[in-house]
CSV table of C-alpha atoms and ligand atoms in Angstrom, one decimal:
chain,number,residue,atom,x,y,z
A,1,MET,CA,27.6,16.6,9.5
A,2,ALA,CA,28.8,12.4,8.9
A,3,LEU,CA,29.4,11.3,5.1
A,4,ILE,CA,28.4,7.8,4.1
A,5,LEU,CA,29.4,5.2,2.0
A,6,GLY,CA,26.7,2.4,0.3
A,7,ILE,CA,27.3,-0.3,-1.7
A,8,GLU,CA,25.0,-2.3,-3.0
A,9,SER,CA,25.0,-5.9,-4.1
A,10,SER,CA,22.0,-8.0,-3.3
A,11,CYS,CA,20.4,-8.5,-6.1
A,12,ASP,CA,21.4,-7.3,-10.3
A,13,GLU,CA,22.5,-4.4,-9.9
A,14,THR,CA,25.7,-3.3,-8.4
A,15,ALA,CA,25.7,0.3,-6.8
A,16,VAL,CA,28.0,3.0,-4.7
A,17,ALA,CA,26.5,5.9,-3.1
A,18,LEU,CA,28.2,8.6,-1.4
A,19,VAL,CA,25.0,10.6,0.6
A,20,ALA,CA,25.7,13.1,3.8
A,21,SER,CA,24.1,13.0,6.7
A,22,ASP,CA,22.1,16.2,5.4
A,23,ARG,CA,20.2,14.4,2.8
A,24,ARG,CA,22.8,15.1,0.3
A,25,VAL,CA,23.8,12.8,-2.5
A,26,LEU,CA,26.9,13.7,-3.7
A,27,ALA,CA,27.1,11.0,-5.8
A,28,GLN,CA,26.0,7.6,-6.8
A,29,ARG,CA,26.4,4.7,-9.9
A,30,ILE,CA,24.7,1.7,-10.9
A,31,ALA,CA,25.9,-0.8,-13.1
A,32,SER,CA,23.2,-2.6,-14.6
A,33,GLN,CA,23.4,-6.3,-15.5
A,34,ASP,CA,20.0,-6.6,-17.3
A,35,GLU,CA,22.0,-7.4,-20.8
A,36,ALA,CA,24.1,-10.0,-18.8
A,37,HIS,CA,20.6,-11.9,-17.3
A,38,ARG,CA,18.1,-10.8,-20.5
A,39,PRO,CA,19.1,-14.1,-22.4
A,40,TYR,CA,17.8,-16.2,-19.2
A,41,GLY,CA,14.7,-14.3,-18.8
A,42,GLY,CA,16.0,-13.7,-15.2
A,43,VAL,CA,18.7,-12.9,-12.4
A,44,VAL,CA,21.4,-15.9,-12.8
A,45,PRO,CA,23.0,-15.7,-9.6
A,46,GLU,CA,26.2,-16.9,-10.4
A,47,ILE,CA,26.4,-14.5,-13.3
A,48,ALA,CA,25.1,-12.1,-10.9
A,49,ALA,CA,28.0,-12.8,-8.2
A,50,ARG,CA,30.9,-12.6,-11.0
A,51,ALA,CA,29.6,-9.1,-12.2
A,52,HIS,CA,29.6,-7.7,-8.7
A,53,ALA,CA,32.9,-9.0,-8.4
A,54,GLU,CA,34.2,-7.2,-11.6
A,55,ARG,CA,32.7,-4.2,-11.2
A,56,LEU,CA,32.2,-2.9,-7.9
A,57,ALA,CA,36.1,-1.6,-7.0
A,58,PRO,CA,36.1,0.5,-10.5
A,59,LEU,CA,32.3,1.5,-9.4
A,60,ILE,CA,33.3,3.1,-6.1
A,61,LYS,CA,36.1,4.3,-7.3
A,62,ASP,CA,34.5,6.0,-9.8
A,63,THR,CA,31.6,7.3,-6.8
A,64,LEU,CA,34.3,9.1,-5.1
A,65,ALA,CA,36.1,10.5,-8.4
A,66,ASP,CA,32.5,12.1,-9.4
A,67,ALA,CA,32.2,13.4,-5.6
A,68,GLY,CA,35.5,14.8,-6.1
A,69,CYS,CA,36.6,13.4,-2.4
A,70,GLY,CA,38.8,10.2,-1.3
A,71,LEU,CA,38.0,7.8,1.4
A,72,ASP,CA,39.5,9.7,3.6
A,73,ALA,CA,36.8,12.1,3.9
A,74,VAL,CA,34.5,9.2,4.4
A,75,ASP,CA,32.8,8.3,8.1
A,76,ALA,CA,31.2,5.3,7.3
A,77,ILE,CA,31.3,2.0,4.9
A,78,ALA,CA,27.4,0.7,4.8
A,79,ALA,CA,27.1,-2.2,2.6
A,80,THR,CA,24.1,-4.3,2.2
A,81,ALA,CA,24.5,-7.3,4.4
A,82,GLY,CA,21.3,-9.0,3.1
A,83,PRO,CA,18.4,-10.6,2.0
A,84,GLY,CA,19.4,-11.2,-1.3
A,85,LEU,CA,21.2,-13.4,-3.7
A,86,ILE,CA,23.9,-14.6,-0.9
A,87,GLY,CA,26.7,-14.5,-3.9
A,88,GLY,CA,26.7,-11.2,-4.9
A,89,VAL,CA,25.9,-9.7,-0.9
A,90,MET,CA,29.2,-11.5,-0.2
A,91,VAL,CA,30.8,-10.0,-2.6
A,92,GLY,CA,29.7,-6.3,-1.5
A,93,LEU,CA,29.9,-6.9,2.3
A,94,VAL,CA,33.6,-8.4,1.7
A,95,THR,CA,34.3,-5.3,-0.2
A,96,GLY,CA,32.6,-3.2,2.6
A,97,LYS,CA,35.0,-5.3,5.1
A,98,ALA,CA,37.9,-5.0,3.5
A,99,MET,CA,37.4,-0.9,3.0
A,100,ALA,CA,36.7,-0.5,6.7
A,101,MET,CA,39.5,-2.8,8.0
A,102,ALA,CA,42.0,-1.0,5.5
A,103,THR,CA,40.6,2.3,6.4
A,104,GLY,CA,39.6,2.2,10.2
A,105,LYS,CA,36.4,3.5,9.5
A,106,PRO,CA,33.4,1.8,11.4
A,107,LEU,CA,31.6,-0.7,8.8
A,108,ILE,CA,27.6,-0.8,8.6
A,109,ALA,CA,26.1,-4.0,7.6
A,110,ILE,CA,22.7,-2.9,6.0
A,111,ASN,CA,19.0,-5.1,5.6
A,112,HIS,CA,18.5,-4.1,2.0
A,113,LEU,CA,14.8,-4.5,3.0
A,114,GLU,CA,15.7,-1.5,5.7
A,115,GLY,CA,17.1,0.5,2.7
A,116,HIS,CA,14.0,0.5,0.8
A,117,ALA,CA,11.6,0.8,4.0
A,118,LEU,CA,14.0,4.1,5.2
A,119,SER,CA,14.7,5.7,2.0
A,120,PRO,CA,11.1,7.7,1.8
A,121,ARG,CA,13.0,9.3,4.9
A,122,LEU,CA,15.7,10.3,2.5
A,123,SER,CA,13.7,12.3,0.0
A,124,ASP,CA,11.0,13.7,2.4
A,125,PRO,CA,12.4,15.1,5.5
A,126,ALA,CA,9.6,15.8,7.2
A,127,LEU,CA,8.5,12.2,7.5
A,128,GLU,CA,7.6,10.9,11.1
A,129,PHE,CA,7.8,7.3,12.2
A,130,PRO,CA,5.5,5.6,12.5
A,131,TYR,CA,4.3,5.3,9.2
A,132,GLY,CA,2.6,2.7,7.2
A,133,LEU,CA,4.5,1.1,4.7
A,134,LEU,CA,3.6,-1.2,1.5
A,135,LEU,CA,6.9,-2.4,0.7
A,136,VAL,CA,7.1,-4.4,-3.2
A,137,SER,CA,9.7,-5.5,-4.9
A,138,GLY,CA,10.9,-8.9,-6.7
A,139,GLY,CA,11.1,-11.1,-3.7
A,140,HIS,CA,9.1,-9.1,-1.4
A,141,CYS,CA,5.4,-7.7,-1.3
A,142,GLN,CA,5.0,-6.5,2.9
A,143,ILE,CA,3.2,-3.8,4.8
A,144,LEU,CA,5.1,-3.3,7.7
A,145,ARG,CA,4.5,0.0,10.3
A,146,VAL,CA,7.8,1.8,10.5
A,147,ASP,CA,7.9,2.7,14.2
A,148,GLY,CA,11.9,3.6,13.9
A,149,VAL,CA,15.3,2.5,12.3
A,150,GLY,CA,15.7,-1.0,13.4
A,151,ARG,CA,11.5,-1.2,14.4
A,152,PHE,CA,9.2,-2.8,12.1
A,153,CYS,CA,6.1,-4.6,12.8
A,154,ARG,CA,5.2,-6.8,9.7
A,155,LEU,CA,0.8,-6.8,9.6
A,156,ALA,CA,0.8,-8.5,5.9
A,157,THR,CA,3.2,-10.9,3.8
A,158,THR,CA,2.9,-12.7,0.5
A,159,ILE,CA,1.2,-16.4,1.2
A,160,ASP,CA,3.4,-17.3,-2.7
A,161,ASP,CA,4.8,-15.0,-5.3
A,162,ALA,CA,6.1,-11.6,-4.5
A,163,LEU,CA,4.3,-8.7,-6.9
A,164,GLY,CA,7.4,-8.0,-8.6
A,165,GLU,CA,8.1,-11.6,-9.4
A,166,ALA,CA,4.3,-11.6,-10.7
A,167,PHE,CA,4.8,-8.7,-13.1
A,168,ASP,CA,7.7,-10.7,-14.4
A,169,LYS,CA,6.3,-13.6,-14.8
A,170,THR,CA,3.2,-12.3,-16.7
A,171,ALA,CA,6.1,-10.3,-19.0
A,172,LYS,CA,7.5,-13.5,-19.9
A,173,ILE,CA,3.9,-15.0,-20.4
A,174,LEU,CA,3.5,-12.6,-22.9
A,175,GLY,CA,6.8,-12.6,-24.5
A,176,LEU,CA,7.7,-8.7,-23.5
A,177,GLY,CA,11.3,-9.9,-21.6
A,178,TYR,CA,13.4,-8.7,-19.2
A,179,PRO,CA,12.8,-7.1,-17.0
A,180,GLY,CA,9.3,-7.4,-16.8
A,181,GLY,CA,7.7,-4.5,-14.6
A,182,PRO,CA,8.4,-1.8,-16.8
A,183,ALA,CA,7.2,-3.6,-19.7
A,184,VAL,CA,3.7,-4.5,-18.6
A,185,GLU,CA,3.1,-1.0,-17.3
A,186,ARG,CA,4.2,0.2,-21.0
A,187,LEU,CA,1.8,-2.3,-22.6
A,188,ALA,CA,-0.9,-1.9,-20.4
A,189,ARG,CA,-1.4,1.5,-21.1
A,190,GLU,CA,-2.3,0.5,-24.5
A,191,GLY,CA,-5.1,-2.3,-22.8
A,192,ASP,CA,-8.6,-2.0,-21.6
A,193,ALA,CA,-8.5,-3.8,-18.1
A,194,GLY,CA,-12.5,-4.6,-18.2
A,195,VAL,CA,-12.2,-7.4,-21.4
A,196,VAL,CA,-10.1,-10.2,-19.3
A,197,PRO,CA,-11.6,-11.3,-16.5
A,198,LEU,CA,-9.1,-12.3,-13.3
A,199,PRO,CA,-9.1,-13.1,-10.1
A,200,ARG,CA,-8.1,-11.2,-7.3
A,201,PRO,CA,-6.6,-13.5,-4.5
A,202,LEU,CA,-7.8,-13.1,-1.0
A,203,LEU,CA,-9.8,-10.2,-2.0
A,204,GLY,CA,-11.7,-9.5,1.4
A,205,SER,CA,-9.6,-12.1,3.4
A,206,LYS,CA,-9.8,-10.9,7.4
A,207,GLU,CA,-5.7,-11.5,7.6
A,208,PRO,CA,-4.4,-8.4,4.9
A,209,HIS,CA,-1.8,-11.4,3.5
A,210,PHE,CA,-0.8,-11.2,-0.1
A,211,SER,CA,-0.9,-14.2,-2.7
A,212,PHE,CA,0.1,-13.7,-6.2
A,213,ALA,CA,0.6,-17.2,-7.8
A,214,GLY,CA,-2.7,-17.7,-8.8
A,215,LEU,CA,-2.8,-14.3,-10.8
A,216,LYS,CA,0.1,-15.7,-12.7
A,217,SER,CA,-1.8,-19.1,-13.4
A,218,ALA,CA,-5.0,-16.9,-14.5
A,219,VAL,CA,-2.6,-15.3,-17.0
A,220,LEU,CA,-1.0,-17.8,-18.9
A,221,ARG,CA,-4.8,-19.5,-18.9
A,222,ALA,CA,-5.6,-16.4,-20.8
A,223,LYS,CA,-2.5,-15.8,-22.9
A,224,GLU,CA,-3.2,-19.8,-23.7
A,225,SER,CA,-6.6,-19.5,-24.7
A,226,GLY,CA,-5.8,-16.9,-27.5
A,227,GLN,CA,-9.1,-15.0,-27.2
A,228,TYR,CA,-7.5,-11.7,-26.3
A,229,ARG,CA,-4.8,-8.9,-26.8
A,230,ASP,CA,-1.6,-9.0,-24.8
A,231,ALA,CA,-2.7,-5.2,-23.8
A,232,ASP,CA,-5.8,-6.1,-22.6
A,233,ILE,CA,-4.3,-8.9,-20.8
A,234,ALA,CA,-1.8,-6.7,-19.4
A,235,ALA,CA,-4.1,-4.3,-18.4
A,236,ALA,CA,-6.4,-6.7,-17.0
A,237,PHE,CA,-3.4,-7.9,-14.5
A,238,GLN,CA,-2.3,-4.9,-13.5
A,239,GLN,CA,-5.9,-4.0,-12.3
A,240,ALA,CA,-6.1,-7.2,-10.6
A,241,ALA,CA,-3.0,-6.3,-9.0
A,242,ILE,CA,-4.4,-2.5,-8.1
A,243,ASP,CA,-7.6,-4.2,-6.3
A,244,CYS,CA,-5.4,-6.1,-4.2
A,245,LEU,CA,-3.4,-4.2,-3.2
A,246,VAL,CA,-6.1,-1.7,-2.0
A,247,ASP,CA,-7.9,-4.0,-0.3
A,248,ARG,CA,-5.3,-5.2,1.5
A,249,LEU,CA,-3.9,-1.9,2.8
A,250,GLU,CA,-8.0,-1.0,3.7
A,251,ARG,CA,-7.4,-3.8,6.1
A,252,ALA,CA,-4.3,-3.4,7.5
A,253,PHE,CA,-5.2,0.2,8.0
A,254,ASP,CA,-7.3,-1.0,10.9
A,255,ALA,CA,-4.0,-2.7,12.4
A,256,MET,CA,-2.0,0.9,12.2
A,257,ARG,CA,-3.7,3.6,14.3
A,258,GLY,CA,-1.5,6.7,14.5
A,259,ILE,CA,0.9,6.7,11.5
A,260,THR,CA,1.5,9.5,10.1
A,261,ALA,CA,1.8,8.6,6.2
A,262,LEU,CA,0.8,5.8,4.0
A,263,VAL,CA,4.2,5.2,2.1
A,264,VAL,CA,5.3,2.8,-0.9
A,265,ALA,CA,9.1,1.3,-1.3
A,266,GLY,CA,11.1,-0.9,-3.1
A,267,GLY,CA,11.2,-1.6,-7.3
A,268,VAL,CA,7.1,-2.0,-7.9
A,269,ALA,CA,6.5,1.2,-6.4
A,270,ALA,CA,8.0,2.6,-9.8
A,271,ASN,CA,4.4,2.1,-11.4
A,272,GLN,CA,2.3,5.3,-12.0
A,273,ALA,CA,-0.5,3.5,-12.2
A,274,ILE,CA,-0.1,1.4,-8.3
A,275,ARG,CA,0.9,4.7,-7.5
A,276,GLY,CA,-2.1,6.7,-8.4
A,277,ALA,CA,-4.3,4.3,-6.5
A,278,LEU,CA,-2.6,4.5,-3.7
A,279,GLU,CA,-2.7,8.2,-3.6
A,280,THR,CA,-6.6,8.2,-4.1
A,281,LEU,CA,-6.6,5.2,-0.6
A,282,ALA,CA,-3.9,7.5,1.2
A,283,ALA,CA,-6.3,10.5,0.6
A,284,ARG,CA,-9.7,8.3,1.5
A,285,ASN,CA,-8.3,7.6,4.9
A,286,GLY,CA,-6.7,11.2,5.5
A,287,LEU,CA,-3.3,10.1,5.3
A,288,PRO,CA,-0.7,12.0,3.2
A,289,PHE,CA,0.9,9.7,0.4
A,290,ILE,CA,4.6,9.6,-0.1
A,291,ALA,CA,6.7,7.6,-2.5
A,292,PRO,CA,10.4,8.5,-3.5
A,293,PRO,CA,11.2,9.8,-6.3
A,294,LEU,CA,11.6,6.5,-9.1
A,295,ALA,CA,15.2,6.2,-9.1
A,296,LEU,CA,14.8,5.6,-5.4
A,297,CYS,CA,12.6,2.8,-5.6
A,298,THR,CA,14.6,0.5,-7.7
A,299,ASP,CA,17.5,-0.6,-6.4
A,300,ASN,CA,20.0,1.6,-5.7
A,301,ALA,CA,23.4,2.2,-2.8
A,302,ALA,CA,22.2,5.6,-2.0
A,303,MET,CA,19.1,3.8,0.1
A,304,ILE,CA,21.7,1.7,1.6
A,305,ALA,CA,23.6,4.6,2.1
A,306,TRP,CA,21.1,6.2,4.0
A,307,ALA,CA,20.1,3.7,6.3
A,308,GLY,CA,23.8,3.5,7.1
A,309,ALA,CA,23.4,7.6,7.6
A,310,GLU,CA,20.5,6.6,9.9
A,311,ARG,CA,22.2,3.8,11.7
A,312,PHE,CA,25.5,5.8,12.4
A,313,ALA,CA,23.7,8.9,13.8
A,314,MET,CA,22.6,6.1,16.4
A,315,GLY,CA,25.7,5.2,16.9
A,316,GLN,CA,25.8,1.9,15.9
A,317,SER,CA,28.4,-0.1,13.9
A,318,ASP,CA,28.7,-3.6,13.0
A,319,PRO,CA,31.9,-6.0,13.4
A,320,LEU,CA,33.9,-7.4,10.7
A,321,ASP,CA,32.9,-11.1,11.3
A,322,PHE,CA,29.2,-10.0,10.4
A,323,ALA,CA,27.7,-12.5,8.5
A,324,ALA,CA,25.9,-12.3,4.9
A,325,ARG,CA,22.6,-13.4,5.3
A,326,PRO,CA,20.0,-15.0,2.4
A,327,ARG,CA,17.0,-14.1,4.6
A,328,TRP,CA,17.0,-11.4,6.9
A,329,PRO,CA,13.4,-10.5,8.0
A,330,LEU,CA,12.7,-7.0,9.1
A,331,ASP,CA,10.3,-7.9,12.3
A,332,PRO,CA,12.0,-11.4,13.8
A,333,ASP,CA,8.5,-11.9,15.7
A,334,ALA,CA,5.6,-12.1,13.0
A,335,GLU,CA,4.1,-15.2,12.9
A,336,PRO,CA,5.0,-17.4,9.7
A,337,VAL,CA,1.8,-17.6,7.5
A,338,ARG,CA,0.0,-20.6,6.0
A,339,GLY,CA,0.9,-20.9,2.8
A,340,ALA,CA,2.0,-23.2,-0.3
A,341,GLY,CA,6.0,-21.5,-0.7
A,342,VAL,CA,6.0,-19.2,2.1
A,343,LYS,CA,8.8,-16.9,2.1
A,344,ALA,CA,10.9,-15.1,4.6
B,1,LIG,O1,13.5,-3.3,-5.4
B,1,LIG,P1,14.2,-4.2,-6.8
B,1,LIG,O2,14.3,-3.0,-7.8
B,1,LIG,O3,14.9,-5.2,-6.5
B,1,LIG,C1,14.0,-6.3,-5.5
B,1,LIG,O4,14.8,-6.0,-4.6
B,1,LIG,O5,13.5,-6.8,-5.7
B,1,LIG,O6,12.5,-4.8,-7.5
B,1,LIG,C2,12.6,-5.0,-8.5
B,1,LIG,C3,11.1,-5.3,-9.3
B,1,LIG,C4,11.1,-6.6,-10.2
B,1,LIG,O7,10.3,-7.5,-10.2
B,1,LIG,C5,10.6,-5.2,-11.6
B,1,LIG,O8,9.8,-6.3,-12.4
B,1,LIG,C6,9.7,-4.6,-10.5
B,1,LIG,O9,10.3,-4.4,-9.3
B,1,LIG,N1,9.2,-3.2,-11.1
B,1,LIG,C7,8.2,-2.8,-11.7
B,1,LIG,C8,7.9,-1.6,-12.5
B,1,LIG,N2,9.5,-1.4,-12.6
B,1,LIG,C9,10.3,-2.4,-11.9
B,1,LIG,N3,6.7,-3.2,-11.3
B,1,LIG,C10,5.9,-2.7,-11.8
B,1,LIG,N4,6.1,-1.6,-12.6
B,1,LIG,C11,6.9,-1.2,-12.8
B,1,LIG,N5,7.1,0.4,-13.6
B,2,LIG,ZN1,15.3,-4.4,-3.7
């Protein structure tokens, strides 16, 4: 049995967790920066980096205390090394390196997206490779076939905005504040999705890629028209997003024969309406549907520690000069997609 300490600092959550290779989460703490960023309606990189620098060391101390163990009990340090806001990533990675150096334990540099992608294997011991993964977060919207640890085939990505970004922008347009996803989901429950006509970008197109920029602009026009209730706009937006996800995944299934399950991960996977639609879609395609518990969907360090545990079990570690990476695609061989503002 190995014990891995995980550190996450790539966006606006400072998080630390202790996870055992038998899937027990011994302790985990998350310091959210929502309050610090709220006045700006989004994450301010400089404020985020400073907050990580202030909070990370005490958080590590407290997490070890929660688990009732010292650093000597830890077998390896896993730290997010990208992709993300580079200032924050550097705070977490350098802290992990310093701990690895001082203790002589191995450092494992984790791709944050791999943390999300492997998180369902922490909550679901029976989940076998290869599985189909919808990774939906604030920075990413991708369909991947997960063939193994570090082995990904990207079938689709967004040609403009990520879905979480579209949720956040919709929240801003409707004056719901930050973070937007959960607020839009709450308001959508009170609305009628059939009142406001909104587009479904790329629906039916041959490649299973996503596009959400046009949907976001249509939300803005609907709001500015003054014709609709905010709840109806929120419900229509969420339904349009769901229709796009389902259509694009149906398309991707053709290229993912042999997968053991449909899995959803990333912050947007916390959305209950989206989970429900994906569950129906999976059942229609004869696949089990797996979604990690909500706390494992949004950014956390248990998923980073778990990805570290998977890599540690394979005998992997990284050198102390491992560089922080603002961009770090899971499938480096994936074809770039044509679009207005393509993101990695
Ligand atoms: O994975 P995550 O915590 O951070 C990134 O790596 O991006 O994802 C954050 C994103 C935000 O855009 C947030 O609005 C969205 O996930 N989100 C949701 C919900 N909860 C969080 N979107 C829709 N419905 C939710 N319930
Ligand atoms: Zn994330």
